[in-house]
Amino acid sequence: MTVDVIILAAGLSRRMGVCKALLPWQQGTLLDQACKVYGQLGGQQLVVVGQASKAMSQIARSYGFQTVVNEQPKLGQGHSLALGIRALASLASKENPVLCAVVDQPLVTAHMVQTLVAAYEVSGTAQTIICPLYGPSKERGNPVIFGAYWKQALQQITADCGGRYILQGIGKPYIRFVEIKEPAGVDVDTPSEYEQLYDMWGKL
């Protein structure tokens, strides 16, 4: 099936102190890694960028992603998500589900993404929302697949909570959880978190 993709990469990285999307990871950056993982789903592909937008746009385009610049990243993740969904509205089929990912989860693999897509495909409804549960603790995380029904609501999000506005509200009855046995939903938020993950998996 065809799934549109939005990667959110416009955060201010306050705790990290530098642009997270451009941190080294394997043979590229965290943004390279995200584009590789999420770039095989057949739909429109978009990265929402903020600081260092020129460098990030160059990377994104090399993987076939388009970019939209969040000129007000301080407004938070919800604003970035709404911008991305609005940009997709002029590019993609209204019937496509949309996968919403973040740039700072480098342990998520393409196989995990395909598991989520397969779960959505089985559901067969435009109202379905697919959320992963990672590891033995079954921790909720990203990416999340929203059926086409939710695109209009996603465009209206203004809060920093992003898609959680829907997941914890009107969308809650429509969530289907998919268990991923690996604890791969780790966000890279601080230098120590990044260093630990890089030392274990980010080197080649």
Short mmCIF file of C-alpha atoms in Angstrom, two decimals:
data_model
loop_
_atom_site.label_atom_id
_atom_site.label_comp_id
_atom_site.label_asym_id
_atom_site.label_seq_id
_atom_site.Cartn_x
_atom_site.Cartn_y
_atom_site.Cartn_z
CA MET A 1 0.00 0.00 0.00
CA THR A 2 1.02 3.64 -0.41
CA VAL A 3 1.86 5.59 2.74
CA ASP A 4 2.87 9.25 2.92
CA VAL A 5 5.70 10.16 5.29
CA ILE A 6 6.48 13.21 7.40
CA ILE A 7 9.74 13.35 9.37
CA LEU A 8 9.80 16.04 12.04
CA ALA A 9 13.27 17.58 12.25
CA ALA A 10 12.64 21.20 13.19
CA GLY A 11 13.15 21.00 16.94
CA LEU A 12 15.38 23.51 18.70
CA SER A 13 17.47 20.75 20.34
CA ARG A 14 17.78 22.80 23.52
CA ARG A 15 18.95 19.89 25.67
CA MET A 16 21.37 18.64 23.03
CA GLY A 17 22.89 22.07 22.37
CA VAL A 18 23.40 21.39 18.65
CA CYS A 19 21.13 20.44 15.76
CA LYS A 20 20.24 16.80 16.42
CA ALA A 21 19.36 16.02 12.81
CA LEU A 22 22.96 16.64 11.71
CA LEU A 23 24.67 14.57 14.40
CA PRO A 24 26.87 11.80 12.93
CA TRP A 25 25.34 8.35 12.65
CA GLN A 26 27.02 5.47 10.85
CA GLN A 27 28.01 6.77 7.39
CA GLY A 28 25.88 9.89 7.58
CA THR A 29 23.72 11.77 10.06
CA LEU A 30 20.59 11.11 12.09
CA LEU A 31 18.64 12.67 9.23
CA ASP A 32 20.29 10.33 6.72
CA GLN A 33 19.30 7.40 8.91
CA ALA A 34 15.69 8.55 9.17
CA CYS A 35 15.38 9.11 5.42
CA LYS A 36 16.75 5.62 4.72
CA VAL A 37 14.33 4.00 7.15
CA TYR A 38 11.19 5.88 6.15
CA GLY A 39 11.87 6.48 2.47
CA GLN A 40 10.54 3.23 1.04
CA LEU A 41 6.78 3.51 1.51
CA GLY A 42 5.78 4.70 -1.94
CA GLY A 43 3.93 7.89 -1.06
CA GLN A 44 4.90 11.52 -0.80
CA GLN A 45 7.92 12.12 1.43
CA LEU A 46 8.46 15.28 3.44
CA VAL A 47 10.87 16.53 6.10
CA VAL A 48 9.94 19.51 8.27
CA VAL A 49 13.19 21.40 8.92
CA GLY A 50 14.07 24.35 11.12
CA GLN A 51 17.58 25.40 12.11
CA ALA A 52 20.29 24.45 9.60
CA SER A 53 17.52 24.17 7.03
CA LYS A 54 19.87 24.45 4.05
CA ALA A 55 22.04 21.53 5.12
CA MET A 56 19.05 19.41 6.11
CA SER A 57 17.22 20.14 2.86
CA GLN A 58 20.23 19.02 0.86
CA ILE A 59 20.31 15.69 2.71
CA ALA A 60 16.55 15.18 2.44
CA ARG A 61 16.51 15.85 -1.29
CA SER A 62 19.23 13.28 -1.86
CA TYR A 63 16.75 10.63 -0.66
CA GLY A 64 13.81 11.98 -2.65
CA PHE A 65 12.22 13.89 0.22
CA GLN A 66 10.77 17.35 -0.14
CA THR A 67 11.14 19.85 2.68
CA VAL A 68 9.09 22.53 4.34
CA VAL A 69 10.71 25.06 6.66
CA ASN A 70 9.23 25.74 10.07
CA GLU A 71 10.03 29.42 10.53
CA GLN A 72 8.77 29.31 14.12
CA PRO A 73 10.22 26.13 15.66
CA LYS A 74 9.69 27.53 19.16
CA LEU A 75 5.97 26.84 18.65
CA GLY A 76 6.76 23.17 19.06
CA GLN A 77 6.23 19.80 17.45
CA GLY A 78 2.52 20.29 16.91
CA HIS A 79 3.18 23.31 14.71
CA SER A 80 5.72 21.32 12.68
CA LEU A 81 3.29 18.46 12.22
CA ALA A 82 0.51 20.78 11.08
CA LEU A 83 2.86 22.43 8.58
CA GLY A 84 3.86 19.07 7.19
CA ILE A 85 0.29 17.84 6.82
CA ARG A 86 -0.74 21.07 5.07
CA ALA A 87 2.18 20.73 2.66
CA LEU A 88 1.19 17.13 1.91
CA ALA A 89 -2.38 18.22 1.14
CA SER A 90 -1.24 19.75 -2.14
CA LEU A 91 1.00 16.82 -3.07
CA ALA A 92 -0.55 13.54 -1.99
CA SER A 93 -3.74 11.58 -2.43
CA LYS A 94 -6.33 12.39 0.21
CA GLU A 95 -6.82 8.65 0.65
CA ASN A 96 -3.26 7.84 1.71
CA PRO A 97 -2.50 7.21 5.38
CA VAL A 98 0.38 9.27 6.73
CA LEU A 99 3.27 8.03 8.86
CA CYS A 100 4.56 10.66 11.27
CA ALA A 101 8.13 10.11 12.46
CA VAL A 102 10.77 12.01 14.39
CA VAL A 103 14.39 12.40 13.35
CA ASP A 104 15.95 11.40 16.67
CA GLN A 105 15.03 7.70 16.93
CA PRO A 106 17.92 6.04 15.06
CA LEU A 107 17.25 2.53 16.40
CA VAL A 108 13.97 2.21 14.50
CA THR A 109 14.52 -0.04 11.48
CA ALA A 110 12.86 -0.38 8.10
CA HIS A 111 11.60 -3.82 9.16
CA MET A 112 9.84 -2.30 12.18
CA VAL A 113 8.25 0.31 9.93
CA GLN A 114 7.00 -2.40 7.56
CA THR A 115 5.49 -4.22 10.56
CA LEU A 116 3.50 -1.10 11.41
CA VAL A 117 2.40 -0.62 7.80
CA ALA A 118 1.29 -4.25 7.58
CA ALA A 119 -0.80 -3.80 10.72
CA TYR A 120 -2.48 -0.76 9.21
CA GLU A 121 -3.15 -2.63 5.98
CA VAL A 122 -4.93 -5.39 7.90
CA SER A 123 -7.13 -2.87 9.71
CA GLY A 124 -8.64 -1.61 6.48
CA THR A 125 -10.20 1.61 7.79
CA ALA A 126 -9.29 5.26 7.30
CA GLN A 127 -9.91 5.93 11.00
CA THR A 128 -7.31 3.48 12.26
CA ILE A 129 -4.25 4.80 14.08
CA ILE A 130 -1.23 2.51 14.46
CA CYS A 131 1.09 3.05 17.43
CA PRO A 132 4.16 0.97 18.33
CA LEU A 133 4.88 -0.46 21.76
CA TYR A 134 8.61 -1.00 22.20
CA GLY A 135 10.49 -3.58 24.20
CA PRO A 136 9.54 -5.65 27.25
CA SER A 137 8.09 -2.56 28.95
CA LYS A 138 5.83 -1.93 25.94
CA GLU A 139 6.68 1.75 25.85
CA ARG A 140 4.61 3.84 23.46
CA GLY A 141 6.53 5.75 20.82
CA ASN A 142 6.94 6.82 17.23
CA PRO A 143 6.39 6.55 14.33
CA VAL A 144 2.60 6.68 14.28
CA ILE A 145 0.46 5.94 11.24
CA PHE A 146 -2.71 8.00 10.97
CA GLY A 147 -5.46 6.95 8.60
CA ALA A 148 -6.56 9.53 6.03
CA TYR A 149 -9.57 10.40 8.19
CA TRP A 150 -7.26 12.27 10.60
CA LYS A 151 -5.46 14.52 8.13
CA GLN A 152 -7.81 17.43 8.63
CA ALA A 153 -7.50 17.25 12.41
CA LEU A 154 -3.72 17.01 12.17
CA GLN A 155 -3.63 20.24 10.18
CA GLN A 156 -5.32 22.04 13.06
CA ILE A 157 -2.87 21.03 15.80
CA THR A 158 -1.19 23.96 17.52
CA ALA A 159 -0.02 22.47 20.83
CA ASP A 160 3.54 21.31 21.47
CA CYS A 161 2.23 17.81 22.17
CA GLY A 162 1.95 17.13 18.44
CA GLY A 163 -0.04 14.05 17.49
CA ARG A 164 -0.65 13.23 21.17
CA TYR A 165 -3.46 15.78 21.00
CA ILE A 166 -5.34 13.25 18.90
CA LEU A 167 -3.93 10.08 20.45
CA GLN A 168 -5.01 11.09 23.94
CA GLY A 169 -8.28 12.62 22.80
CA ILE A 170 -10.69 11.99 19.96
CA GLY A 171 -8.46 9.38 18.31
CA LYS A 172 -8.01 7.18 21.38
CA PRO A 173 -10.79 4.68 20.54
CA TYR A 174 -9.27 4.06 17.10
CA ILE A 175 -5.71 3.23 18.16
CA ARG A 176 -4.31 -0.19 17.39
CA PHE A 177 -1.10 -0.98 19.26
CA VAL A 178 1.62 -3.06 17.62
CA GLU A 179 4.28 -4.67 19.78
CA ILE A 180 7.91 -4.34 18.66
CA LYS A 181 10.06 -6.65 20.78
CA GLU A 182 13.19 -4.50 20.54
CA PRO A 183 13.42 -1.41 22.82
CA ALA A 184 14.02 0.76 19.75
CA GLY A 185 11.85 3.75 20.59
CA VAL A 186 14.65 5.64 22.32
CA ASP A 187 14.81 9.39 21.63
CA VAL A 188 18.18 11.12 21.43
CA ASP A 189 17.60 14.22 23.57
CA THR A 190 20.84 14.86 25.47
CA PRO A 191 24.58 14.57 24.73
CA SER A 192 24.90 11.61 27.11
CA GLU A 193 22.03 9.74 25.45
CA TYR A 194 23.53 10.36 22.04
CA GLU A 195 27.01 9.27 23.08
CA GLN A 196 25.70 6.07 24.59
CA LEU A 197 23.68 5.12 21.51
CA TYR A 198 26.44 6.18 19.13
CA ASP A 199 29.04 4.09 20.92
CA MET A 200 26.79 1.02 20.73
CA TRP A 201 25.16 1.34 17.29
CA GLY A 202 26.19 4.54 15.55
CA LYS A 203 29.69 3.51 14.56
CA LEU A 204 30.58 1.32 11.60
#
